JSON list of C-alpha atoms in Angstrom, two decimals:
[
{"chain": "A", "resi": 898, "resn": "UNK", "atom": "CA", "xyz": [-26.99, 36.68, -36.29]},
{"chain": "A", "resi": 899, "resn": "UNK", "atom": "CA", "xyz": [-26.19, 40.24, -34.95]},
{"chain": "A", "resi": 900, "resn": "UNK", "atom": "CA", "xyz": [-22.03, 40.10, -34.83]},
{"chain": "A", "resi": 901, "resn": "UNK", "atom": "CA", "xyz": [-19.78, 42.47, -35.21]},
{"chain": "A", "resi": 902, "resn": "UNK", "atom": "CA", "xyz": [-16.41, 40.95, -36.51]},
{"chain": "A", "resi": 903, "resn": "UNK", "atom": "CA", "xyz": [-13.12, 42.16, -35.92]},
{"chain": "A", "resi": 904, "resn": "UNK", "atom": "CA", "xyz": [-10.03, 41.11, -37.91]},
{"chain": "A", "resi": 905, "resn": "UNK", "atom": "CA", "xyz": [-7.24, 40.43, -37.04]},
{"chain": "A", "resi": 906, "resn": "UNK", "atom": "CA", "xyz": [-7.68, 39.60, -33.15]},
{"chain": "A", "resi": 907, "resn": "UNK", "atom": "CA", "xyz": [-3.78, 40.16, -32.30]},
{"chain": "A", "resi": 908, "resn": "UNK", "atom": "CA", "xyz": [-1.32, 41.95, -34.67]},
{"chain": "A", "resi": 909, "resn": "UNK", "atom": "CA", "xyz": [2.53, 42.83, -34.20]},
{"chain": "A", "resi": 910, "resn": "UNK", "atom": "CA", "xyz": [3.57, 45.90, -36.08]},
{"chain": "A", "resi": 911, "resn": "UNK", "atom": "CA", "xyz": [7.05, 47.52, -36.17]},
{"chain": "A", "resi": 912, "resn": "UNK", "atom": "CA", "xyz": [6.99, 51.74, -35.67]},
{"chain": "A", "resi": 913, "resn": "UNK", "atom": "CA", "xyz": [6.29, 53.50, -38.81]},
{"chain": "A", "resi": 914, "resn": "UNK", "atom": "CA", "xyz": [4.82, 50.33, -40.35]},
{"chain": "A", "resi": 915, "resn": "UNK", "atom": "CA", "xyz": [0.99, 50.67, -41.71]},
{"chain": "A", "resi": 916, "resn": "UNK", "atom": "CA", "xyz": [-1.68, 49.05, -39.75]},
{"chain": "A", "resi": 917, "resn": "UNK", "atom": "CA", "xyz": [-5.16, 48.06, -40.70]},
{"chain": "A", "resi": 918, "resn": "UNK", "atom": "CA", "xyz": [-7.82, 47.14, -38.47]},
{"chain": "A", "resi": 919, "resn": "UNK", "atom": "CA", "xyz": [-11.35, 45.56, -40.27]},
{"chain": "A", "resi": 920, "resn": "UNK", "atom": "CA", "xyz": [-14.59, 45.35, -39.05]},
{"chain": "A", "resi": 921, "resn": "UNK", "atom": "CA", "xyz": [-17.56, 43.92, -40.20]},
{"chain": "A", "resi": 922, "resn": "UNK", "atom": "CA", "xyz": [-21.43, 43.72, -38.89]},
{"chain": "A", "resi": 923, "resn": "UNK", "atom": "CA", "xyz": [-24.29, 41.96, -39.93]},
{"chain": "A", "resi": 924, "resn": "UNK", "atom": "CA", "xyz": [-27.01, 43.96, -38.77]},
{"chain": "A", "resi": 925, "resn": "UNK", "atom": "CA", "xyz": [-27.13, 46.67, -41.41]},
{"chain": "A", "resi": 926, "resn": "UNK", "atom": "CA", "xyz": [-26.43, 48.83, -38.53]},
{"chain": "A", "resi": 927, "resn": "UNK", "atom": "CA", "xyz": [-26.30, 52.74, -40.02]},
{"chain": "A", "resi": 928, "resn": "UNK", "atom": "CA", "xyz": [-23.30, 53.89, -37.53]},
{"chain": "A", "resi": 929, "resn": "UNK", "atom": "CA", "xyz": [-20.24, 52.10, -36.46]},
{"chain": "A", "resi": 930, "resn": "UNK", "atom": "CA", "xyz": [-17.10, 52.96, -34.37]},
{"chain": "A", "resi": 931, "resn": "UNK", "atom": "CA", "xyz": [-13.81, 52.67, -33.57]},
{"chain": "A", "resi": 932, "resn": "UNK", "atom": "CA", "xyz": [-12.86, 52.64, -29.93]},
{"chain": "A", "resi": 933, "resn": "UNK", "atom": "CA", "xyz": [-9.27, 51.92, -28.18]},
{"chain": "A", "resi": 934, "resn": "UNK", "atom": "CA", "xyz": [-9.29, 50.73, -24.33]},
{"chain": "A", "resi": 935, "resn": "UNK", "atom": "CA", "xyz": [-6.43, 51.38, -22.23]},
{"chain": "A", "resi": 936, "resn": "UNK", "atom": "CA", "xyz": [-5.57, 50.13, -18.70]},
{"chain": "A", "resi": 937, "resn": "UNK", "atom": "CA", "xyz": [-7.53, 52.31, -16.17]},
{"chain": "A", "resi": 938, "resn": "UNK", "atom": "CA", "xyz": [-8.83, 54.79, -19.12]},
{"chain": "A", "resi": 939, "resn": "UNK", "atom": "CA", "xyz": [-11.90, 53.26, -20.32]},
{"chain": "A", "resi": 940, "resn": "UNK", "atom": "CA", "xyz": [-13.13, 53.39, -23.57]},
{"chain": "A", "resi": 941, "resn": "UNK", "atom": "CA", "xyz": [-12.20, 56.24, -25.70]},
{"chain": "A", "resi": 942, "resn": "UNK", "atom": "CA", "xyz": [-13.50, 56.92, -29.34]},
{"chain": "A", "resi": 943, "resn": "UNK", "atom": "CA", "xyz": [-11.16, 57.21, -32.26]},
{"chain": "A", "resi": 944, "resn": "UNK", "atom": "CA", "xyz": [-14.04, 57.83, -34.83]},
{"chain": "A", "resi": 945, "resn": "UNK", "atom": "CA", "xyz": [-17.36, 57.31, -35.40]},
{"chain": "A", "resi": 946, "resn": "UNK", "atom": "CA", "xyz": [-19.06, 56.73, -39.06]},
{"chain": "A", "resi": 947, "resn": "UNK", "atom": "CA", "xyz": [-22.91, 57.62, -39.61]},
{"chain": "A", "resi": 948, "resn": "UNK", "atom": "CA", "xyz": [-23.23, 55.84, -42.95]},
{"chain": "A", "resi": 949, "resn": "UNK", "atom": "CA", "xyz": [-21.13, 55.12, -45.92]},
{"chain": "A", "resi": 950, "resn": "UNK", "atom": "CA", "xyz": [-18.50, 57.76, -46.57]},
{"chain": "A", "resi": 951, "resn": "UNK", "atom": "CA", "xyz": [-20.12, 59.99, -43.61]},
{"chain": "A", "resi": 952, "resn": "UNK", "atom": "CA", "xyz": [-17.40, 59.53, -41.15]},
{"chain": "A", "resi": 953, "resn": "UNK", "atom": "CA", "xyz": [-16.56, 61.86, -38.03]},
{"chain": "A", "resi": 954, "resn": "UNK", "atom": "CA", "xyz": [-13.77, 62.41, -35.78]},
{"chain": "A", "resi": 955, "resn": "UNK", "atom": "CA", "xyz": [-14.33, 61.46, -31.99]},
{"chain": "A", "resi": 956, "resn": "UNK", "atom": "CA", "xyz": [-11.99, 61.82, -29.14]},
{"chain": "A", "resi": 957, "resn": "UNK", "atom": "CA", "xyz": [-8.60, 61.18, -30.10]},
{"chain": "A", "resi": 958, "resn": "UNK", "atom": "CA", "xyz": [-8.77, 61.51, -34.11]},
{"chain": "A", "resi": 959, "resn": "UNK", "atom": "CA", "xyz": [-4.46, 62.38, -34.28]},
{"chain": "A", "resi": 960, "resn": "UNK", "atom": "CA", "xyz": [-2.98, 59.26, -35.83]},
{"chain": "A", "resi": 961, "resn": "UNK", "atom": "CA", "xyz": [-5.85, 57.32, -37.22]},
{"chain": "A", "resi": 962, "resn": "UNK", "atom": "CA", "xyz": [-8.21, 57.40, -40.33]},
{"chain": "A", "resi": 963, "resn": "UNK", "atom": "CA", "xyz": [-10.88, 55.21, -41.21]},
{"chain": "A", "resi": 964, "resn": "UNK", "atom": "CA", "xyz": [-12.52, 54.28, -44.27]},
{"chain": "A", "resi": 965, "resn": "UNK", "atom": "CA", "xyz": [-16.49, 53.30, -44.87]},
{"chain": "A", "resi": 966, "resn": "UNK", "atom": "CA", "xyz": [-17.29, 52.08, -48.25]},
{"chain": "A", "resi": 967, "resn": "UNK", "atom": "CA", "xyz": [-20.09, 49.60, -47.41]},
{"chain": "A", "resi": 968, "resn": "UNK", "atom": "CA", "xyz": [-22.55, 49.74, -44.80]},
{"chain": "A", "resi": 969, "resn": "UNK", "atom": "CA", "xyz": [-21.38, 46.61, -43.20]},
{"chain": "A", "resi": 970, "resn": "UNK", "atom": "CA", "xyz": [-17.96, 47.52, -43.35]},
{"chain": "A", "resi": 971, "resn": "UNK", "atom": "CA", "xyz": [-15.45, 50.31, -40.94]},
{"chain": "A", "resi": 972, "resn": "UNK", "atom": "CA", "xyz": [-11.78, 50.20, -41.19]},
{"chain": "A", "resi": 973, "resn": "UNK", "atom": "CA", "xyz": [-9.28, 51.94, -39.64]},
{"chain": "A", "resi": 974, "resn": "UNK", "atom": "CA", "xyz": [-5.97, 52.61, -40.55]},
{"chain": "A", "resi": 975, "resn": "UNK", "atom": "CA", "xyz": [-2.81, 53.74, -38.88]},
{"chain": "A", "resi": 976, "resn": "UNK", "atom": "CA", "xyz": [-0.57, 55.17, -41.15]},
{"chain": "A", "resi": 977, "resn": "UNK", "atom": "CA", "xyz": [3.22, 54.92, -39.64]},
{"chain": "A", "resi": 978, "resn": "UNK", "atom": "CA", "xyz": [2.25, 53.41, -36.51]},
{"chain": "A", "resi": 979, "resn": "UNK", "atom": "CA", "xyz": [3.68, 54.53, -32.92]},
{"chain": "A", "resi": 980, "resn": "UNK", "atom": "CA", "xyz": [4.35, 52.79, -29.75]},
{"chain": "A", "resi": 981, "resn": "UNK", "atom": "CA", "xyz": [1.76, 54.56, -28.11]},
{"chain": "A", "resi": 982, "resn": "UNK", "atom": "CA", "xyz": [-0.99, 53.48, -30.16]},
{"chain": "A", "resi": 983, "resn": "UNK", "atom": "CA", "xyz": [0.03, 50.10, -28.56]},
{"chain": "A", "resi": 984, "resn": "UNK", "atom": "CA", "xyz": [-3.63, 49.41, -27.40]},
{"chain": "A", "resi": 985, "resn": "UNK", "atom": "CA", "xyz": [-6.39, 47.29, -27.80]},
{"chain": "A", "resi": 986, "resn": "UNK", "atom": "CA", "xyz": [-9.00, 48.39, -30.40]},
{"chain": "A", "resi": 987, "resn": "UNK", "atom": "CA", "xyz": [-12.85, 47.51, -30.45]},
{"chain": "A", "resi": 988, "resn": "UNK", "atom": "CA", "xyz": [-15.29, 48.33, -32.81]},
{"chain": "A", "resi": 989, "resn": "UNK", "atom": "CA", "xyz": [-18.73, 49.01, -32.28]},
{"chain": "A", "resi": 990, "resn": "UNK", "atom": "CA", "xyz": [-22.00, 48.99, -34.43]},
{"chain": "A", "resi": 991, "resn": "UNK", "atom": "CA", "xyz": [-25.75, 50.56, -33.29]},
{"chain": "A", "resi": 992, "resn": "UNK", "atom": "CA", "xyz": [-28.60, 51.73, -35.27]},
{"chain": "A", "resi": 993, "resn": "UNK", "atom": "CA", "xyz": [-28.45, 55.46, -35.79]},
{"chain": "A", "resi": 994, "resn": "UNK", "atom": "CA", "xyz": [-29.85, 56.94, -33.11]},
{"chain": "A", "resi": 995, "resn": "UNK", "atom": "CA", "xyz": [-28.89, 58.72, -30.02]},
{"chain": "A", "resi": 996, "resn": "UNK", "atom": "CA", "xyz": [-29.20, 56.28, -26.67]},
{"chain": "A", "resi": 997, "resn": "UNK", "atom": "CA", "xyz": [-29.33, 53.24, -28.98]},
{"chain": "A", "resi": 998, "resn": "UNK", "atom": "CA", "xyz": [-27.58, 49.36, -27.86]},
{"chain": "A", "resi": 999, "resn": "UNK", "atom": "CA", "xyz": [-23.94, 49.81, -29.19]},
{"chain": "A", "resi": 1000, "resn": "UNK", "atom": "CA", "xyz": [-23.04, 46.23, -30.36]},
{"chain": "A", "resi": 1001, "resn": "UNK", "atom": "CA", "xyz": [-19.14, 45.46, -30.23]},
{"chain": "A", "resi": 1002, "resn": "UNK", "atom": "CA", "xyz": [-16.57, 42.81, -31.33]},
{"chain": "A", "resi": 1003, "resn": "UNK", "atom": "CA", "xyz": [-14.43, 41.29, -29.77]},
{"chain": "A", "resi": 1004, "resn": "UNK", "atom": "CA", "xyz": [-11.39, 43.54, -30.45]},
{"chain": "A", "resi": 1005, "resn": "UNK", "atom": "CA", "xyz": [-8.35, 43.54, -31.48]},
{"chain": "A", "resi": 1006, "resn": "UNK", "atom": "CA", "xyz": [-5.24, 43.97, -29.44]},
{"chain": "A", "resi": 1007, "resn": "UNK", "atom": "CA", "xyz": [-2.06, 45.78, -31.61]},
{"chain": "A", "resi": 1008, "resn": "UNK", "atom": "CA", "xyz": [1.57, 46.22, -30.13]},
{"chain": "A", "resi": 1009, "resn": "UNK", "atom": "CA", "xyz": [3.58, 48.59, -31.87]},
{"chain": "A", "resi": 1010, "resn": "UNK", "atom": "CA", "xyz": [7.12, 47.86, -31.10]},
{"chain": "B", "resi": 375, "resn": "UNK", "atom": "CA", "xyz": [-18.12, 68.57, -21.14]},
{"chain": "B", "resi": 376, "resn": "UNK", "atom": "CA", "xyz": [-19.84, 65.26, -19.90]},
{"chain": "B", "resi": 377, "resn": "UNK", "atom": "CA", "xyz": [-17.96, 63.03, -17.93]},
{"chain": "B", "resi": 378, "resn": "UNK", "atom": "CA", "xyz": [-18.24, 59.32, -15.95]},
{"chain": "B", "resi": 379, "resn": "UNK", "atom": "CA", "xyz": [-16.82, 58.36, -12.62]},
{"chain": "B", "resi": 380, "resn": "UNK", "atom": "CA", "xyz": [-16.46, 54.92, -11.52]},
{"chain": "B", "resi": 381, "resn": "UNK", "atom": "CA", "xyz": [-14.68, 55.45, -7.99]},
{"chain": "B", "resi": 382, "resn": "UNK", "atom": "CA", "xyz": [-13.66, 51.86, -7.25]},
{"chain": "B", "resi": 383, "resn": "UNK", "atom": "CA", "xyz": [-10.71, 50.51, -10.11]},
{"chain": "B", "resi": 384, "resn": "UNK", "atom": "CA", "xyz": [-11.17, 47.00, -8.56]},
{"chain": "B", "resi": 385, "resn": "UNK", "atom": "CA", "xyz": [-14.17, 45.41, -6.10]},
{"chain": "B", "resi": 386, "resn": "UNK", "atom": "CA", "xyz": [-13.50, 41.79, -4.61]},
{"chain": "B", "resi": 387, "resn": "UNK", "atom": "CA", "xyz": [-17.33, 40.03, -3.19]},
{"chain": "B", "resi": 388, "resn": "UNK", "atom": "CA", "xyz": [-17.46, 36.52, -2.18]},
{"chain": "B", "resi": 389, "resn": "UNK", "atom": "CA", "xyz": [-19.79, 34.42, -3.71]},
{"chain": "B", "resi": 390, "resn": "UNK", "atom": "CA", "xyz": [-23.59, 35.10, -2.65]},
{"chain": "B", "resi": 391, "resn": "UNK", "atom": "CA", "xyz": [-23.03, 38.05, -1.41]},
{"chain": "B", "resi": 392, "resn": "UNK", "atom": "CA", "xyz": [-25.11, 41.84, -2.66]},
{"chain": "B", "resi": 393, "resn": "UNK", "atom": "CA", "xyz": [-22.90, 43.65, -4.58]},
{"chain": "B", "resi": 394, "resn": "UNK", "atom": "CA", "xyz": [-23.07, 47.83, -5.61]},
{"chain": "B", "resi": 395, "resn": "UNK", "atom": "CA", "xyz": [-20.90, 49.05, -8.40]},
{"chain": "B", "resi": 396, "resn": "UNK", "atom": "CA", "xyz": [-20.92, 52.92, -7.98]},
{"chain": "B", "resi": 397, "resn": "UNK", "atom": "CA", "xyz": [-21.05, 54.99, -10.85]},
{"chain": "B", "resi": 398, "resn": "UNK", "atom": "CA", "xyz": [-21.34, 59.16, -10.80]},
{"chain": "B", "resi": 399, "resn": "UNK", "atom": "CA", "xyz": [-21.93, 61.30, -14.26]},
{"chain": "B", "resi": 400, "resn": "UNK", "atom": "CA", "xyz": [-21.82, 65.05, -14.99]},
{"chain": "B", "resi": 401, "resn": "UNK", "atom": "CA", "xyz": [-23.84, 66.49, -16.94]},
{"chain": "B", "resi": 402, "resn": "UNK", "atom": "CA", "xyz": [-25.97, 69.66, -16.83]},
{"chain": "B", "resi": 403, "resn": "UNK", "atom": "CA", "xyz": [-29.38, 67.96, -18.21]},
{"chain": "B", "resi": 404, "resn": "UNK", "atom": "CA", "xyz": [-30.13, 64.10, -17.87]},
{"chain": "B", "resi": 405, "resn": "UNK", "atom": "CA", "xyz": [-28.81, 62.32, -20.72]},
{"chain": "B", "resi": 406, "resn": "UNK", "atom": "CA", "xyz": [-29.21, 58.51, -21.54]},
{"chain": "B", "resi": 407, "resn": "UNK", "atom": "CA", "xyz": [-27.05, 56.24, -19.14]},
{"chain": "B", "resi": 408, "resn": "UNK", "atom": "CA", "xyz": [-25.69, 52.52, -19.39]},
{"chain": "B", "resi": 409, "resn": "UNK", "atom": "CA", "xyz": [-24.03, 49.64, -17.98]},
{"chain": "B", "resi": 410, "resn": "UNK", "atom": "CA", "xyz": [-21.75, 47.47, -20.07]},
{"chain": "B", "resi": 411, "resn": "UNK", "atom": "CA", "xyz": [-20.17, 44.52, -19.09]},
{"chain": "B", "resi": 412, "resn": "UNK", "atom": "CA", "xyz": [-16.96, 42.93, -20.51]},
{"chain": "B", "resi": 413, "resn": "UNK", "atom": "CA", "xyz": [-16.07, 39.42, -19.98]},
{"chain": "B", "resi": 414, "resn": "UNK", "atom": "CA", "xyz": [-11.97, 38.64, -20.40]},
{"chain": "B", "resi": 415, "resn": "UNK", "atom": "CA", "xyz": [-11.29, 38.40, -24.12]},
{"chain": "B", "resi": 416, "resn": "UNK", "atom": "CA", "xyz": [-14.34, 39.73, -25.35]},
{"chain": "B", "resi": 417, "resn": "UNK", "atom": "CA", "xyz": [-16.08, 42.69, -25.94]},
{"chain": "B", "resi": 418, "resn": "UNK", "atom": "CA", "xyz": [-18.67, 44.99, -24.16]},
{"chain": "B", "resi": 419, "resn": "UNK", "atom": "CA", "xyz": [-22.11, 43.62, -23.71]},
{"chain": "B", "resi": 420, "resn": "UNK", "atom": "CA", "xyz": [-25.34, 45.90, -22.27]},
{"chain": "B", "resi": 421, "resn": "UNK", "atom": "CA", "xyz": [-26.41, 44.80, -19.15]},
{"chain": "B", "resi": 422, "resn": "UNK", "atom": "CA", "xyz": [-29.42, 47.60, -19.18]},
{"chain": "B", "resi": 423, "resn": "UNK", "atom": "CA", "xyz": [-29.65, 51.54, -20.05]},
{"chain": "B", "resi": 424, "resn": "UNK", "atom": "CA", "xyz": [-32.16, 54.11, -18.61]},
{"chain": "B", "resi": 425, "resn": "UNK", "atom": "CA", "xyz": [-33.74, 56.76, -20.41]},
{"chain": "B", "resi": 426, "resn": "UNK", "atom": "CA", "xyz": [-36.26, 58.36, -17.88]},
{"chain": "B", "resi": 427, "resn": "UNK", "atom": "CA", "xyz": [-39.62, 57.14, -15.64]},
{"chain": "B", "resi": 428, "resn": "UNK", "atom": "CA", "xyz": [-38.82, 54.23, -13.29]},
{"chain": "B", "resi": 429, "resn": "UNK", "atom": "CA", "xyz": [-35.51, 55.41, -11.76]},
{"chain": "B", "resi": 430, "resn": "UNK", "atom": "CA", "xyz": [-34.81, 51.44, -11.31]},
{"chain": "B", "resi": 431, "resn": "UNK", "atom": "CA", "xyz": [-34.18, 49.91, -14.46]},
{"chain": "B", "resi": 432, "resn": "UNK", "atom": "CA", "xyz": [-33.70, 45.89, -14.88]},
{"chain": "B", "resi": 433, "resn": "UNK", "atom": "CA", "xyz": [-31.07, 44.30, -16.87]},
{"chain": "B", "resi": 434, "resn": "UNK", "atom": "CA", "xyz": [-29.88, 41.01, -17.33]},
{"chain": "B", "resi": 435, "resn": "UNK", "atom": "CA", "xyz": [-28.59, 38.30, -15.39]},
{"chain": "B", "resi": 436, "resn": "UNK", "atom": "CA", "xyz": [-30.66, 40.20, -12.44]},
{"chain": "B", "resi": 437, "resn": "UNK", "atom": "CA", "xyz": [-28.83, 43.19, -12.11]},
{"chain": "B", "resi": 438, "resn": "UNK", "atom": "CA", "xyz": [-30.52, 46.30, -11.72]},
{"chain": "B", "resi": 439, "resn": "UNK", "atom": "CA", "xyz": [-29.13, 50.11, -11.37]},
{"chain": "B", "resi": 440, "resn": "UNK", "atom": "CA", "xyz": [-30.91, 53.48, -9.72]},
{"chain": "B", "resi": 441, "resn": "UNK", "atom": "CA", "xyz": [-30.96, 56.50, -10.75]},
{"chain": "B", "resi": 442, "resn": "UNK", "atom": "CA", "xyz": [-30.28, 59.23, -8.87]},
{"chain": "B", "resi": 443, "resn": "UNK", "atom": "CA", "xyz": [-30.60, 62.96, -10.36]},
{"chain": "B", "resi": 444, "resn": "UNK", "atom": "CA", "xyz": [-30.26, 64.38, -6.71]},
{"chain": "B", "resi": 445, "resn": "UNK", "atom": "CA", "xyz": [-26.66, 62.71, -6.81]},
{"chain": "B", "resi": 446, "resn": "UNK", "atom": "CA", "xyz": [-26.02, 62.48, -9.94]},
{"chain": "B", "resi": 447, "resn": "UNK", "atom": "CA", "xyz": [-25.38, 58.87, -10.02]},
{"chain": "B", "resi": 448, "resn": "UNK", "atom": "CA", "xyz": [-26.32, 55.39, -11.82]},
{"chain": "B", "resi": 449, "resn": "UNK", "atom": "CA", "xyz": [-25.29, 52.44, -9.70]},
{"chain": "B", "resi": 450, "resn": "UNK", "atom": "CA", "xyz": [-25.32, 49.11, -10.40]},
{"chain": "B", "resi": 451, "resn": "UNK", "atom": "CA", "xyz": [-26.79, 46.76, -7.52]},
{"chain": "B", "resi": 452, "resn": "UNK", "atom": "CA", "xyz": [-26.97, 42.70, -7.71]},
{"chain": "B", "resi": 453, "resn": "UNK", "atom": "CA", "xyz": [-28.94, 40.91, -4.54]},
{"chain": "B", "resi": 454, "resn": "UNK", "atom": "CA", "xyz": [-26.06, 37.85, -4.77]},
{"chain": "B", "resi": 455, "resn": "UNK", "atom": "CA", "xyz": [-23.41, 37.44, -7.19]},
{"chain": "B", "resi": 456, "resn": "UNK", "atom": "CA", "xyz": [-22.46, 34.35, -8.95]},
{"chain": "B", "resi": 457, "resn": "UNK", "atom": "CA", "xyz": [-18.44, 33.30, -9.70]},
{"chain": "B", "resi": 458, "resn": "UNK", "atom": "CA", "xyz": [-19.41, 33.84, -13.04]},
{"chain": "B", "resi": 459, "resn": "UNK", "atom": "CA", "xyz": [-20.32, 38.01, -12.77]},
{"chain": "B", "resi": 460, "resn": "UNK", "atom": "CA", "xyz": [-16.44, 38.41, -12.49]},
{"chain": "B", "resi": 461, "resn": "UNK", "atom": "CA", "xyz": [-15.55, 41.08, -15.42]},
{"chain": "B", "resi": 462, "resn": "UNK", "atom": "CA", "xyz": [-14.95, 44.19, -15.62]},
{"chain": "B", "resi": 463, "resn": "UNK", "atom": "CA", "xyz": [-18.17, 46.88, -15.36]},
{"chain": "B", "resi": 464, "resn": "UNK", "atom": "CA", "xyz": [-18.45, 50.26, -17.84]},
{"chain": "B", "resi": 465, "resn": "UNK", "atom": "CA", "xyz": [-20.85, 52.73, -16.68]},
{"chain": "B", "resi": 466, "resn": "UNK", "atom": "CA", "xyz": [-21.11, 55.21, -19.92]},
{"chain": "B", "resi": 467, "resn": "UNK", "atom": "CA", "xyz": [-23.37, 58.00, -21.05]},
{"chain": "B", "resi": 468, "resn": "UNK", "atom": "CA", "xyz": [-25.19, 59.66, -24.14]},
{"chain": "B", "resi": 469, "resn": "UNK", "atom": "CA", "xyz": [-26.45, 62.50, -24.87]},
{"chain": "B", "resi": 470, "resn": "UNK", "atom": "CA", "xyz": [-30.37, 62.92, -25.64]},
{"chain": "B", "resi": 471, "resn": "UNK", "atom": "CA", "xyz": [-29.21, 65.48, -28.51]},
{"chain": "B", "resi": 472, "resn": "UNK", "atom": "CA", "xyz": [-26.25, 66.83, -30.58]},
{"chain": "B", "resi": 473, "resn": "UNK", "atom": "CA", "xyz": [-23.73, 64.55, -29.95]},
{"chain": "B", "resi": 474, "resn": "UNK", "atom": "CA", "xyz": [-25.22, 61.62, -31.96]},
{"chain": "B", "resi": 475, "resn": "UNK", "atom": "CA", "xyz": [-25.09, 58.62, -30.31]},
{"chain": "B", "resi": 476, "resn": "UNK", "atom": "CA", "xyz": [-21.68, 59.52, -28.64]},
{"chain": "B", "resi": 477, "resn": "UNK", "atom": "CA", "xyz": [-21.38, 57.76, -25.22]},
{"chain": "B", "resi": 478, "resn": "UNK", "atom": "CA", "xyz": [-19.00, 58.64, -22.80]},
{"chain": "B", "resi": 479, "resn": "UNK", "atom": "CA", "xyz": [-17.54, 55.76, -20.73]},
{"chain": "B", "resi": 480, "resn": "UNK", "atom": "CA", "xyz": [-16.20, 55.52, -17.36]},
{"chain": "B", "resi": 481, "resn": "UNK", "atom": "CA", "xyz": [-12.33, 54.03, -16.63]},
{"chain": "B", "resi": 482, "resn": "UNK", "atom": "CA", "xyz": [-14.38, 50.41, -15.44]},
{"chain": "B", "resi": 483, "resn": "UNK", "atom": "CA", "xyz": [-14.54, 49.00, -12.43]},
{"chain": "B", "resi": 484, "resn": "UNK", "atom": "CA", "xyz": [-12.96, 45.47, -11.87]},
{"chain": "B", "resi": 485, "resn": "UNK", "atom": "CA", "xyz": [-14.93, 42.68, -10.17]},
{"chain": "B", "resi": 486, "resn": "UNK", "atom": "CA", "xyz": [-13.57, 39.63, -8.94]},
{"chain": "B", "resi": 487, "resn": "UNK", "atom": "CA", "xyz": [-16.04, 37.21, -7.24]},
{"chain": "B", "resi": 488, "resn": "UNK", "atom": "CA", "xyz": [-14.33, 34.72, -4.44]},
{"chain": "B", "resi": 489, "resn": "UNK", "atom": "CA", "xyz": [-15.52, 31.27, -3.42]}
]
């Protein structure tokens, strides 16, 4: 049904408590992202994942790691969260490559407080 | 490094009316460029991409964007906007090698159609 699911949609998260993000796509799409969107900073990618266990740092790596087990499946984690990674995170999925339709969920919006 | 401008934060149209959502990239070569469109509380959806021939591509919901390699820009043009286009516009970039499948996004631009 080409979907990209993102669990959960809103989560509240003390500082220095661990945070995981899911995602999940039905497309058998070979790369998948993480992405967090800011007010007034766009889009900016956290990681990027070409297949299983093939996993890459984008943009702003520092405080994040992500896991890729399955094809369908990207997590990513925040061990010991901050307040400044208070944000709203999307994933993405595409087929591999370059210029290819990303395909995103619906995100999920984190406060760290 | 390859970046994406979007000069306007916010654009107010009324209803009916054209509408041009500007858009400006560096980058030393021509690399593959996009429009993305986010509706509140969801994510972003491709309104149409460009890769090279026709400088004016077509996208959904009759939107269209030219390409410019003279001014290095990608803007996105409507003939008359419906109450419904209101969301917020990504222009974004890829590379056509190396960086695979990388894009580059711009901050978004902010469209609220009036009445």
């Amino acid at each position: 049904d080409m979907k990209v699911t993102q669990m959960p949609r809103y989560l509240i998260k003390r500082m220095g408590e661990n945070v995981l993000l899911e995602c999940g796509q039905d497309m058998s799409h070979e790369t998948m992202y993480w992405y967090r969107q800011d007010p007034g900073l766009g889009l900016q990618l956290i990681y990027i994942s070409y297949d299983v266990d093939s996993n890459s740092e984008g943009d702003i790596p520092k405080g994040y790691r992500v896991s890729r087990k399955k094809r369908e499946h990207f997590s990513l984690i925040l061990d010991s969260a901050k307040t400044n990674q208070t944000s709203v995170y999307f994933c993405a999925s595409s087929r591999g490559n370059s210029g290819n339709t990303l395909y995103f969920g619906e995100g999920s919006r984190l406060i760290v407080v | 490094a390859q970046s994406v401008t979007q000069p306007d934060a916010r654009v107010t149209v009324s209803e009916g009316a054209s509408l041009q959502l500007r858009c400006k990239y560096s980058y030393s070569a021509t690399p593959y460029l996009f429009w993305y469109v986010q509706y509140p509380r969801q994510g972003l959806q491709l309104l149409l991409k460009y890769y090279s021939g026709d400088p004016v591509v077509q996208g959904v919901n009759s939107f269209e964007a030219e390409f410019s390699k003279s001014n290095s820009s990608f803007h996105l043009q409507k003939a008359s906007v419906h109450w419904s286009d209101s969301a917020v516009y990504f222009c974004a970039l890829a590379l056509l090698s190396g960086s695979f499948n990388k894009l580059t996004f711009g901050a978004g631009t902010r469209l609220a159609v009036c009445p």
